[in-house]
Amino acid sequence: MLSQDSLRSYEARCTQESPPACRRYCPFDLDGRSLMRLVAQGDIAAARTLLLRHLPLPHLLSQICDHPCEEACLRRDYGGSLAIRDMARFCLAYPVPEKRTLPLPPKRHAMAILGSGLTALTAAWDLAGKNYPVTLFAEGNVDDLLKSHPLWQSQDVRDALAKDLAKLLQKQIEVRPLAAKPDLAELSSAFDAILIDAYALGDRLTLPGASDIDQETLLWHDSICVAGWLSTSPTGHSYLLPSQAASQGRIAAQSMERLAQGLSLTAERKKDQAPLHTDPGKVALAARIEPSAATYSLEEAQAEAKRCLDCQCLRCVRACSYLQQYQGYPRLYARQIHNNATIVKGLHQANALINGCTLCGQCAELCPEHFSMADLCLAAREDMVAAKRMPARAHEFALEDMQNACENAVFLPDQDVSKPSWVFFPGCQLAAERPSQVLELYDILRTQLNGGPLPGVALAITCCGMPAHWAGQKALFSKHMERLRAHLEELGRPKLMTACASCLAAFTEALPDYPLCSVWEVLDTLDISALQSSAKARSDLPKTFSLHDPCTASHNPAWQKAVRSLIQKTGASFCEPEHSGTTTSCCGYGGLVACAQPDTADGLARQRIAELTEPALASCIICRDRFARLGKACWHILDLLLPKEGMSGECLGSGLSEHRTRRAKLRREVLARMGKEEGYPEEGIALAISPELLDDLERRHILRNDLTEAVAFAEAHQTYFLNSENGHRLGSFRPRNVTFWVEYSLDEHGFVLHAAWCHRMIVPGSGGRPANEVIDEQQALQKDAANVGGAQ
Amino acid sequence: MTMAPNYAPDEGSWLCAHCKEPLQQLKVPVFYLGSAFDVLLPRCPKCGMTFVPKSLAEGKMLEVETLLEDK
C-alpha cells in the first residue's frame, strides 16, 4: 500500500497546486492570478477582500511597490506583464461597501516598534491587525510620519499613507516619541518583543548589518529583531526597495509573535514547494492596457485582467482525456488513490480512477517532474488484487481472453535447423487478427535468415502475459512468464523477436536478461527488395500517413526507428503527430481500459484520432483496429509490407468472437506443419447474429460462443420462456461468474438471435440450475462466511 | 403485501415452455458478494424458473453489482 511518505513524494512531484510566478515572487503571497480572475468576472468586492487579506498598508503599497510580481509574470514576453499594482490600486479605489470585520480578541503580549519607516509601519500594521498592543516610537507625532520619509513626497503617496495610517490608528496602537538614544535594556523589560527599524535608527544605535542577521527570522538577540536596511545596487548605491522593506516588516512581525509566545522561530516557516511548471504554449500577443486616468475604469480593468494567462501546469491533463475525466490533476488523484486503500468502511470510490489508466506513461514523459500515474495505478491494482478487493468485473474478461490465447498456444521449431537462433513471437492479438500475414511473415523470416550467419527461426504463438501484468495479477504474470522462459530455454534460448510492442514490453519487464528485439528491426536489416517501393505503386494507399507509435513502444527507440525505416523503404510517406515517440498517446487498450471501462477507452482513442490529421498508420494491430472501429482509417505496417487483396485502412477488425475462432484455426495450421493433426471442435448449433448486434454484444463482453452455448443449453433442456405474442424464446445459461440471457427465434434455417444480456448477480431459477439448489448453496455459503467473520 | 422491488418483463406475454404456465410476479432472493436481496420477478409458479428482464440486468442490477464490488 502507498505509504504516507511515498504519497507525499508523489504529491510533491505534481506542481499544479504550487503558486503561479506572480504569487511566488510577491513577498506578501498575493495571488495575481486570482486577482485577475475576480476582476475579469467583475467581482471587485472579492478582489478587494483578497488584496486586504494579503497586503499590509494596501493603499501605500499599491502606490509605491516595486512589483516583483510583474517582473515574474509570464505575460511579459507576450505584450507586457499584467498591471498587478495598477489593478490593486483600481480595486482599492473602486466604490464597494466596506466589509465589517469581527474584532479579534485582544492579545496580552506588548510589542515595541522603534522607527517609522516602511518596515516599522508594516510590522505595526500586521501586529495591530492581530490586536496586539503595539507601541510605535516615532520621530514627532503622527502627522510627522507623513513627512518623515523621502518616498512620501508625492501627494498621491501621502494620501495613500494617510488612509492606511487612519486605519492603523483605529487599532490598539500608541505612538510615543523616539528617544535620542533608546535604552534597549529598559525596553526589553517593558515589552515582550521589539523591532528596530534599521533605516530609521541607524544613526542612533550601533546596529548589525543585513548580512549579520538571519534573514529568515531577523532576530538580533534576546527578543529584539532588526530589519529595514537599505538595499545596495551593484555599483554600491543605497536605495529603499519598498517590497523588500515591507517584506522584512512582515517577517519581523511574525518573529515577534513567536518570540512573545515562546514558540520556535523557524518551525514550519519555510514553504518548501516546487515552482508551478507553466508552459504558456502558443500565446497571442496582447498589449498591456494602461489606465487612461489616475486609475483604471471598470472596462479597462476587466480588459487588462482578461490578458492573464491563468497560469496552470496541467501538461499531462491536457493530453489525456482519462486525466480530464475526473476533473482533477495527478496530485489530487494520488491522495484519492491513497485514501481508497486506507478507508475501513464505505465505498472505494477511486476504483474507477485506478482502473481507468492505460498505464501508457505519457503523463510521466510530459511532466517536468515525471509524475507517473501508471506507476501509481499499477501499484494500486497490485495492492487491490493482493487484498482481494479488485472487482472481478474489471479485468476478468481480458484474463479469460489471455487464457484462450494460452489454450491455443503453439510452438513450432524450425523445420530445417535443430537449434534455432531466433524465435518469432507475433503476439496473440496479431495472430488472431491477421493469421495469414503472420505465417507469411514467418516464412519470409525463415527464407532470409536461414541463409545467413544466424539461421533457424522458431515460431511461438501464445500470449505474453501482459493482461495479467496490467490487471495487477503479479503472481499470474510471473508464473506465466516462467512457463514461457522454460519453453524458450527448451528451444535453446534463441533471440526473441516480437511483432507486438506490448509483448516486447512484457518480456523486457519480466525477463530483462533475455535477448529481445522487434521483428521490424530484424526485417530492416534483411533484403526485402521484393517488398520495396510497393507502396508507391499502389493507388489504394493515401499519399501521406499520420504515423502512430504504440504506447508500449514509447520507450523503445529501436522499434520506432525500424518502423520508420521500413515505411520509407516501401516508398510511403508519413508525418508525425503532435504526440509521438516517447510522448505518444494510447489508443485506449493499454492497461486493459478497453475491457474495464470501454467509454474511457473510446474517449482516449477519439482524442488520439483528433491528433492524427492524415489517414493513420500503426505498428500495433490493436491500435489499428480500435481506430478503424471509431471511423478513423488506419493501416497496419504489415498492410504495406504484405498487402492483402481488399484490405484497407477502413476495414473493421474481425471482433473478439472471431479472434477465438481464428486462434484455434491458426493453431491447427501450425500443428499441420509439424505433421500433427488436431480434431475440429464439435460444431455448435447454428445461430444467426447480425454483425451490428454481435459488435454491440462483444462490447459488453458477450461472445458468440456464450450465445450459442446458452441457446444450445435452453434447447437441450427445454428450459426457456416462450413469448406467445411473437414466438420468441428466452433462455439463460451460467457457465461461469456470469449469467447469459438469449432471446431468439427459430426459422427454417435455424436459430436467429434478437437480443442478449448478462448479469453477474446470482438469481435462483435462472442460468440452468434449479432454484432451490442455488438458494440452499448460497445460504450455506453466507452462513460459512458469517461463522468465519464471527470467529475472527 | 411485500415491500420487495417488483420487475415485470419489458414486453410480451411469456410462459414457461416446459410447464406451459403463464409467469407470475413472485418473490425470489438474489445473491451477490455475500449480500442477499428479495426481489419480485416473473417466475413459473410450477417449476420456479425465473426471468430477468433486460432493463433490470442492464439497469438496477448492474448498478447494485458495481456498488457491491466497490464496497
CSV table of C-alpha atoms in Angstrom, one decimal, chain A residues 322 326 336-337 340-341 343 347-357 377 380-381 384 389-391 394-395 596-597, chain B residues 66-71:
chain,number,residue,atom,x,y,z
A,322,TYR,CA,-8.7,10.0,-18.8
A,326,TYR,CA,-12.1,13.1,-13.0
A,336,GLN,CA,-7.7,9.8,-3.7
A,337,ILE,CA,-5.9,6.6,-4.5
A,340,ASN,CA,-9.1,4.4,-1.4
A,341,ALA,CA,-6.7,1.9,0.1
A,343,ILE,CA,-10.7,3.5,4.2
A,347,LEU,CA,-17.3,2.8,-1.0
A,348,HIS,CA,-13.9,2.6,-2.7
A,349,GLN,CA,-14.7,5.5,-4.9
A,350,ALA,CA,-11.3,5.6,-6.6
A,351,ASN,CA,-11.6,2.1,-8.0
A,352,ALA,CA,-12.7,3.6,-11.4
A,353,LEU,CA,-9.8,6.1,-11.3
A,354,ILE,CA,-7.3,3.3,-10.7
A,355,ASN,CA,-8.7,1.0,-13.4
A,356,GLY,CA,-9.2,3.8,-15.9
A,357,CYS,CA,-5.4,4.5,-16.5
A,377,CYS,CA,-2.3,3.0,-10.7
A,380,ALA,CA,-2.7,0.3,-6.5
A,381,ARG,CA,-4.1,-2.5,-8.7
A,384,MET,CA,-6.2,-4.4,-4.6
A,389,ARG,CA,-10.5,-6.1,-3.4
A,390,MET,CA,-10.2,-5.9,-7.1
A,391,PRO,CA,-13.7,-6.0,-8.7
A,394,ALA,CA,-12.7,-5.0,-14.2
A,395,HIS,CA,-10.3,-7.5,-15.8
A,596,ALA,CA,-12.6,-2.3,-17.7
A,597,GLN,CA,-14.1,1.0,-18.9
B,66,THR,CA,-21.0,-2.2,-9.2
B,67,LEU,CA,-21.8,-0.7,-5.8
B,68,LEU,CA,-21.2,-4.0,-4.0
B,69,GLU,CA,-17.9,-4.6,-5.9
B,70,ASP,CA,-16.7,-1.2,-4.8
B,71,LYS,CA,-17.7,-1.7,-1.2
